[in-house]
Short mmCIF file of C-alpha atoms in Angstrom, two decimals:
data_model
loop_
_atom_site.label_atom_id
_atom_site.label_comp_id
_atom_site.label_asym_id
_atom_site.label_seq_id
_atom_site.Cartn_x
_atom_site.Cartn_y
_atom_site.Cartn_z
CA MET B 1 0.00 0.00 0.00
CA HIS B 2 0.94 3.66 -0.30
CA ILE B 3 0.37 5.14 3.14
CA LEU B 4 0.60 8.75 4.33
CA VAL B 5 1.95 8.96 7.88
CA THR B 6 1.66 12.42 9.40
CA GLY B 7 3.95 13.16 12.33
CA ALA B 8 6.49 10.79 10.74
CA ALA B 9 9.43 12.42 12.56
CA GLY B 10 7.70 11.86 15.90
CA PHE B 11 8.20 8.96 18.28
CA ILE B 12 5.30 6.75 17.16
CA GLY B 13 5.38 7.99 13.56
CA TYR B 14 9.03 7.05 13.14
CA HIS B 15 8.60 3.50 14.48
CA LEU B 16 5.39 3.01 12.48
CA SER B 17 7.00 4.20 9.25
CA GLU B 18 9.96 1.89 9.80
CA LYS B 19 7.68 -1.13 10.29
CA LEU B 20 5.50 -0.29 7.27
CA LEU B 21 8.58 0.06 5.08
CA ALA B 22 9.95 -3.24 6.39
CA ARG B 23 6.82 -5.08 5.23
CA GLY B 24 6.99 -3.53 1.75
CA ASP B 25 4.65 -0.54 1.91
CA THR B 26 5.46 2.82 0.32
CA VAL B 27 5.40 5.57 2.95
CA THR B 28 5.09 9.32 2.51
CA GLY B 29 5.96 10.98 5.81
CA LEU B 30 4.76 14.47 6.67
CA ASP B 31 6.03 16.53 9.61
CA ASN B 32 6.53 20.22 10.40
CA LEU B 33 9.56 19.54 12.66
CA ASN B 34 8.32 22.00 15.29
CA ASP B 35 10.46 22.81 18.31
CA TYR B 36 8.15 21.46 21.05
CA TYR B 37 11.18 19.32 21.87
CA GLU B 38 14.68 19.04 20.37
CA VAL B 39 14.43 19.11 16.59
CA SER B 40 17.73 17.22 16.41
CA LEU B 41 16.01 14.09 17.75
CA LYS B 42 13.29 14.33 15.08
CA GLU B 43 15.97 14.84 12.42
CA ALA B 44 17.89 11.79 13.67
CA ARG B 45 14.75 9.66 13.33
CA LEU B 46 14.15 11.03 9.84
CA ASP B 47 17.74 10.36 8.78
CA ARG B 48 17.14 6.67 9.47
CA LEU B 49 13.92 6.64 7.42
CA LYS B 50 15.46 8.54 4.50
CA THR B 51 17.87 5.66 3.83
CA GLN B 52 14.87 3.66 2.56
CA PRO B 53 14.00 4.18 -1.13
CA ALA B 54 10.26 3.67 -0.49
CA PHE B 55 10.16 6.61 1.95
CA THR B 56 9.49 10.22 0.91
CA PHE B 57 9.54 13.11 3.37
CA ILE B 58 7.41 16.24 3.07
CA ARG B 59 7.93 19.13 5.49
CA ALA B 60 4.62 20.92 6.00
CA ASP B 61 2.03 21.97 8.60
CA LEU B 62 -1.30 20.16 8.76
CA GLN B 63 -3.06 23.51 8.72
CA ASP B 64 -1.31 24.50 5.45
CA ARG B 65 -4.32 23.87 3.24
CA PRO B 66 -2.68 24.39 -0.19
CA ALA B 67 0.27 22.12 0.73
CA LEU B 68 -2.02 19.35 1.95
CA GLU B 69 -4.30 19.58 -1.08
CA ALA B 70 -1.28 19.39 -3.41
CA LEU B 71 0.09 16.39 -1.51
CA PHE B 72 -3.15 14.43 -1.84
CA THR B 73 -3.59 15.44 -5.49
CA GLU B 74 -0.08 14.32 -6.44
CA ASN B 75 -0.31 10.97 -4.64
CA ASN B 76 -2.78 8.12 -4.62
CA PHE B 77 -2.82 7.15 -0.95
CA ASP B 78 -4.52 3.92 0.06
CA ALA B 79 -4.67 4.92 3.73
CA VAL B 80 -3.79 7.84 5.97
CA ILE B 81 -2.44 7.46 9.52
CA ASN B 82 -2.67 10.83 11.25
CA LEU B 83 -0.26 11.03 14.18
CA ALA B 84 0.66 14.69 13.74
CA ALA B 85 -0.62 16.75 16.65
CA GLN B 86 0.49 19.14 19.33
CA ALA B 87 1.25 16.72 22.14
CA GLY B 88 1.45 17.09 25.90
CA VAL B 89 -1.12 17.72 28.62
CA ARG B 90 0.90 20.21 30.66
CA TYR B 91 2.00 22.33 27.69
CA SER B 92 -1.67 22.83 26.77
CA LEU B 93 -2.03 24.94 29.92
CA GLU B 94 0.66 27.32 28.64
CA ASN B 95 0.01 27.43 24.90
CA PRO B 96 -3.63 26.58 24.12
CA HIS B 97 -3.60 28.10 20.63
CA ALA B 98 -1.04 25.55 19.42
CA TYR B 99 -3.53 22.78 20.20
CA ILE B 100 -6.41 24.39 18.31
CA ASP B 101 -4.19 25.16 15.29
CA SER B 102 -2.72 21.66 14.98
CA ASN B 103 -5.27 19.32 16.53
CA VAL B 104 -8.50 20.96 15.37
CA VAL B 105 -7.73 23.10 12.30
CA GLY B 106 -5.09 20.64 11.08
CA PHE B 107 -7.35 17.63 11.58
CA THR B 108 -10.08 19.38 9.59
CA GLN B 109 -7.69 19.61 6.63
CA ILE B 110 -6.89 15.89 6.93
CA LEU B 111 -10.59 15.00 6.98
CA GLU B 112 -11.33 17.20 3.98
CA CYS B 113 -8.47 15.74 1.95
CA CYS B 114 -9.48 12.18 2.84
CA ARG B 115 -13.06 12.95 1.83
CA HIS B 116 -12.27 14.53 -1.51
CA HIS B 117 -9.63 11.96 -2.49
CA LYS B 118 -11.68 8.91 -1.48
CA ILE B 119 -9.14 7.55 1.00
CA GLY B 120 -9.84 3.93 1.92
CA HIS B 121 -9.18 4.32 5.65
CA LEU B 122 -8.22 7.15 7.99
CA VAL B 123 -6.60 6.01 11.24
CA TYR B 124 -5.89 8.80 13.72
CA ALA B 125 -4.35 9.28 17.13
CA SER B 126 -6.68 9.97 20.00
CA SER B 127 -5.55 9.68 23.62
CA SER B 128 -6.35 8.07 26.96
CA SER B 129 -6.59 11.64 28.28
CA VAL B 130 -10.13 11.88 26.82
CA TYR B 131 -11.35 9.88 29.84
CA GLY B 132 -10.70 12.92 32.04
CA MET B 133 -12.81 12.76 35.20
CA ASN B 134 -14.14 9.29 34.36
CA ALA B 135 -13.33 7.14 37.41
CA SER B 136 -14.70 3.85 36.07
CA MET B 137 -11.81 1.40 35.64
CA PRO B 138 -10.66 0.02 33.30
CA PHE B 139 -11.45 2.78 30.81
CA SER B 140 -13.83 1.50 28.12
CA VAL B 141 -14.58 2.89 24.66
CA HIS B 142 -18.22 2.09 25.43
CA ASP B 143 -18.26 4.75 28.18
CA ASN B 144 -19.11 8.40 27.53
CA VAL B 145 -16.13 10.76 27.80
CA ASP B 146 -17.67 14.18 28.24
CA HIS B 147 -15.51 15.61 31.04
CA PRO B 148 -11.95 16.27 29.77
CA ILE B 149 -9.64 18.10 32.19
CA SER B 150 -7.12 19.56 29.75
CA LEU B 151 -7.44 21.35 26.42
CA TYR B 152 -5.24 18.64 24.88
CA ALA B 153 -7.84 16.05 25.91
CA ALA B 154 -10.67 18.25 24.62
CA THR B 155 -9.02 18.51 21.18
CA LYS B 156 -8.65 14.72 21.00
CA LYS B 157 -12.31 14.26 21.93
CA ALA B 158 -13.12 16.82 19.24
CA ASN B 159 -11.16 14.74 16.71
CA GLU B 160 -13.32 11.72 17.50
CA LEU B 161 -16.51 13.75 17.02
CA MET B 162 -15.24 15.31 13.78
CA ALA B 163 -14.24 11.89 12.42
CA HIS B 164 -17.69 10.51 13.19
CA THR B 165 -19.30 13.34 11.25
CA TYR B 166 -17.21 12.54 8.15
CA SER B 167 -17.85 8.82 8.51
CA HIS B 168 -21.59 9.51 8.68
CA LEU B 169 -21.85 12.16 5.96
CA TYR B 170 -19.30 10.87 3.45
CA ASN B 171 -18.98 7.17 4.26
CA LEU B 172 -15.29 7.70 5.10
CA PRO B 173 -13.96 4.79 7.19
CA THR B 174 -12.28 6.27 10.27
CA THR B 175 -10.67 4.59 13.28
CA GLY B 176 -9.51 6.50 16.36
CA LEU B 177 -6.88 4.97 18.64
CA ARG B 178 -6.72 6.10 22.25
CA PHE B 179 -3.05 5.64 23.12
CA PHE B 180 -2.04 4.81 26.69
CA THR B 181 1.40 6.13 27.81
CA VAL B 182 3.64 4.92 25.00
CA TYR B 183 7.34 4.41 25.81
CA GLY B 184 10.47 2.94 24.26
CA PRO B 185 13.63 3.77 22.27
CA TRP B 186 13.60 7.06 20.31
CA GLY B 187 10.90 8.29 22.73
CA ARG B 188 9.84 11.84 23.51
CA PRO B 189 12.09 13.85 25.86
CA ASP B 190 9.07 15.31 27.69
CA MET B 191 7.86 11.86 28.81
CA ALA B 192 8.57 10.41 32.26
CA LEU B 193 10.94 7.63 31.19
CA PHE B 194 13.20 10.02 29.29
CA LEU B 195 13.13 12.67 32.03
CA PHE B 196 13.77 10.18 34.82
CA THR B 197 16.62 8.44 33.01
CA LYS B 198 18.36 11.70 32.17
CA ALA B 199 18.01 13.00 35.75
CA ILE B 200 19.23 9.78 37.40
CA LEU B 201 22.30 9.60 35.16
CA THR B 202 23.22 13.23 35.88
CA GLY B 203 22.52 13.01 39.62
CA GLU B 204 19.55 15.37 39.49
CA PRO B 205 16.35 14.76 41.49
CA ILE B 206 13.32 13.41 39.64
CA LYS B 207 9.90 15.03 40.07
CA VAL B 208 7.37 12.51 41.38
CA PHE B 209 3.88 13.96 41.08
CA ASN B 210 0.91 13.16 43.33
CA ASN B 211 3.54 11.95 45.81
CA GLY B 212 4.03 8.84 43.70
CA LYS B 213 0.41 7.72 43.98
CA MET B 214 -0.02 7.37 40.23
CA GLN B 215 -0.69 4.45 37.91
CA ARG B 216 -0.15 4.33 34.17
CA ASP B 217 -0.92 1.71 31.55
CA PHE B 218 2.61 1.94 30.10
CA THR B 219 2.61 0.47 26.58
CA TYR B 220 5.77 -0.43 24.68
CA ILE B 221 6.23 1.11 21.24
CA ASP B 222 6.49 -2.21 19.34
CA ASP B 223 3.11 -3.30 20.74
CA ILE B 224 1.57 0.04 19.76
CA VAL B 225 2.92 -0.16 16.19
CA GLU B 226 1.69 -3.72 15.75
CA GLY B 227 -1.79 -2.60 16.79
CA ILE B 228 -1.80 0.44 14.47
CA ILE B 229 -0.81 -1.66 11.46
CA ARG B 230 -3.41 -4.34 12.14
CA VAL B 231 -6.10 -1.67 12.53
CA THR B 232 -5.01 0.09 9.33
CA ASP B 233 -5.35 -3.18 7.42
CA LYS B 234 -8.94 -3.55 8.62
CA PRO B 235 -10.97 -0.45 7.65
CA ALA B 236 -13.80 0.50 9.99
CA THR B 237 -17.26 -0.80 9.13
CA PRO B 238 -20.72 0.09 10.43
CA ASN B 239 -21.94 -1.75 13.52
CA PRO B 240 -25.09 -3.57 12.34
CA ASP B 241 -26.35 -3.74 15.94
CA TRP B 242 -25.90 -0.05 16.68
CA ASP B 243 -29.02 1.39 18.33
CA ALA B 244 -29.71 5.14 18.21
CA ALA B 245 -31.98 4.79 21.24
CA SER B 246 -29.05 3.44 23.28
CA PRO B 247 -25.97 4.63 21.37
CA ASP B 248 -22.61 2.91 21.83
CA PRO B 249 -19.89 5.64 21.80
CA GLY B 250 -17.25 3.25 20.46
CA THR B 251 -19.08 2.29 17.25
CA SER B 252 -21.73 3.70 14.91
CA SER B 253 -24.14 3.02 12.10
CA ALA B 254 -21.40 4.72 10.04
CA PRO B 255 -17.96 3.16 9.25
CA TYR B 256 -16.48 4.47 12.48
CA ARG B 257 -14.56 2.81 15.30
CA LEU B 258 -12.78 3.82 18.49
CA TYR B 259 -10.29 1.59 20.29
CA ASN B 260 -8.15 1.78 23.38
CA ILE B 261 -4.61 0.70 22.57
CA GLY B 262 -2.76 -0.01 25.78
CA ASN B 263 -1.05 -2.70 27.81
CA ASN B 264 -4.15 -3.57 29.87
CA ASN B 265 -1.86 -3.80 32.90
CA PRO B 266 -1.38 -0.55 34.87
CA VAL B 267 1.90 -0.10 36.73
CA SER B 268 2.40 2.13 39.77
CA LEU B 269 4.69 5.09 39.20
CA MET B 270 6.97 3.97 42.04
CA ASP B 271 7.34 0.50 40.49
CA PHE B 272 8.11 2.13 37.14
CA ILE B 273 10.83 4.24 38.76
CA GLY B 274 12.13 1.10 40.48
CA ALA B 275 12.44 -0.62 37.09
CA ILE B 276 14.46 2.34 35.74
CA GLU B 277 16.72 2.25 38.81
CA LYS B 278 17.25 -1.48 38.30
CA ALA B 279 18.15 -1.02 34.63
CA LEU B 280 20.60 1.79 35.41
CA GLY B 281 22.01 0.30 38.60
CA LYS B 282 21.49 3.68 40.29
CA THR B 283 19.00 5.01 42.84
CA ALA B 284 16.98 8.10 42.01
CA GLU B 285 16.82 11.13 44.26
CA LYS B 286 13.08 11.81 44.45
CA GLU B 287 11.26 15.12 44.86
CA PHE B 288 7.66 14.36 45.83
CA LEU B 289 5.17 16.90 44.52
CA PRO B 290 1.37 17.36 44.39
CA MET B 291 -0.75 16.45 41.37
CA GLN B 292 -0.24 18.65 38.32
CA PRO B 293 -3.28 20.44 36.82
CA GLY B 294 -4.71 18.42 33.92
CA ASP B 295 -3.21 15.11 35.12
CA VAL B 296 -5.16 12.06 36.24
CA ALA B 297 -4.15 9.67 39.01
CA ALA B 298 -4.55 6.46 37.00
CA THR B 299 -5.04 5.10 33.49
CA TYR B 300 -6.07 1.55 32.66
CA ALA B 301 -7.12 0.41 29.18
CA ASP B 302 -9.95 -2.01 28.52
CA ILE B 303 -8.72 -3.46 25.20
CA GLU B 304 -11.45 -6.07 24.74
CA ALA B 305 -12.77 -4.40 21.58
CA LEU B 306 -9.30 -4.39 20.03
CA ILE B 307 -8.74 -8.05 20.95
CA GLU B 308 -12.04 -8.97 19.29
CA SER B 309 -11.31 -6.94 16.18
CA ILE B 310 -7.62 -7.63 15.44
CA ASP B 311 -6.51 -10.20 18.05
CA TYR B 312 -4.37 -7.58 19.78
CA HIS B 313 -2.17 -8.85 22.61
CA PRO B 314 0.67 -6.67 23.95
CA GLN B 315 3.82 -8.76 24.37
CA THR B 316 6.39 -6.59 26.17
CA PRO B 317 6.82 -6.62 29.98
CA VAL B 318 7.62 -3.19 31.43
CA GLN B 319 11.08 -4.17 32.70
CA ASP B 320 12.04 -5.47 29.24
CA GLY B 321 10.76 -2.31 27.57
CA ILE B 322 12.66 -0.09 30.02
CA ASN B 323 15.84 -2.13 29.50
CA ASN B 324 15.52 -1.57 25.74
CA PHE B 325 15.02 2.15 26.24
CA ILE B 326 18.01 2.46 28.58
CA ALA B 327 20.25 0.60 26.11
CA TRP B 328 19.18 3.01 23.36
CA TYR B 329 19.57 6.07 25.61
CA LEU B 330 23.11 5.15 26.65
CA GLU B 331 24.11 4.66 23.03
CA HIS B 332 22.44 7.71 21.47
CA MET B 333 21.78 10.33 24.14
CA HIS B 334 24.21 9.93 27.05
CA LYS B 335 27.74 11.08 26.28
CA GLU B 336 29.48 9.64 29.31
CA LYS B 337 28.24 6.16 30.08
CA PRO B 338 28.10 5.30 33.79
#
């Protein structure tokens, strides 16, 4: 297939593109290389992809309407995987406009291009953050998610609603994936694993929010990529049993699906830190802090719908995933190995 991957220089986009290329797909990668975190890391990921003849890179913003229209006109994409977005819960408190520009305006351009160019399947990144104040565990795609607690989460919920509209009006197959705390080699520097590893190696204290009373459904990048590819290969279809009198939020009478994609095995933050300490052979100095605005105390993915649809079963234990990340970090990011 010829697949457009937006956010191709990002953490998930890079790994996904690599796996698609390895199985013989042609990949066009789009990214604006913004400076939300070090551009050099994005460029290093891209350098690895550019060695593959079936990969083409386009630098552009999602909200650049003429550039996107030209891209879709010049190519005959079989599927689009939209991972480009302004990421980060905490940053959305400081720079809300970036989230509207990228995640709402940009996603509108993607939907319009997919509609007009008859794309066979649009897969897009949502987030576990949409569950917001929902305290029912594990989080289920069959639950309503109407109480987000960050603008980032609100934009991801908006994406799901926008996608449903296009699925309903234009019969565009769309699948939204609610990612749960993805980690692994080539990861984002603003994520806990990267921050903790860097601080421990340099002897700096790590910030432990909510006094360590946090749980996350940490999901290894290889498991995430496997799920994305299987979903992409199976375009969304209408749910024949969908009932407007008792609507299921995860499906529709239109070709629309939502899935949680997580490890289905939440890990306490203190155990996660312990696994990093074990991998590094060093003890972290911990600074215990209250909960950050916009954060939630726990995430836990109900992945039953994804198991039923694509036989999805995450394979990577957290300690193994952390060991892989640490090995990568020491080779690529840490100048003086301990």
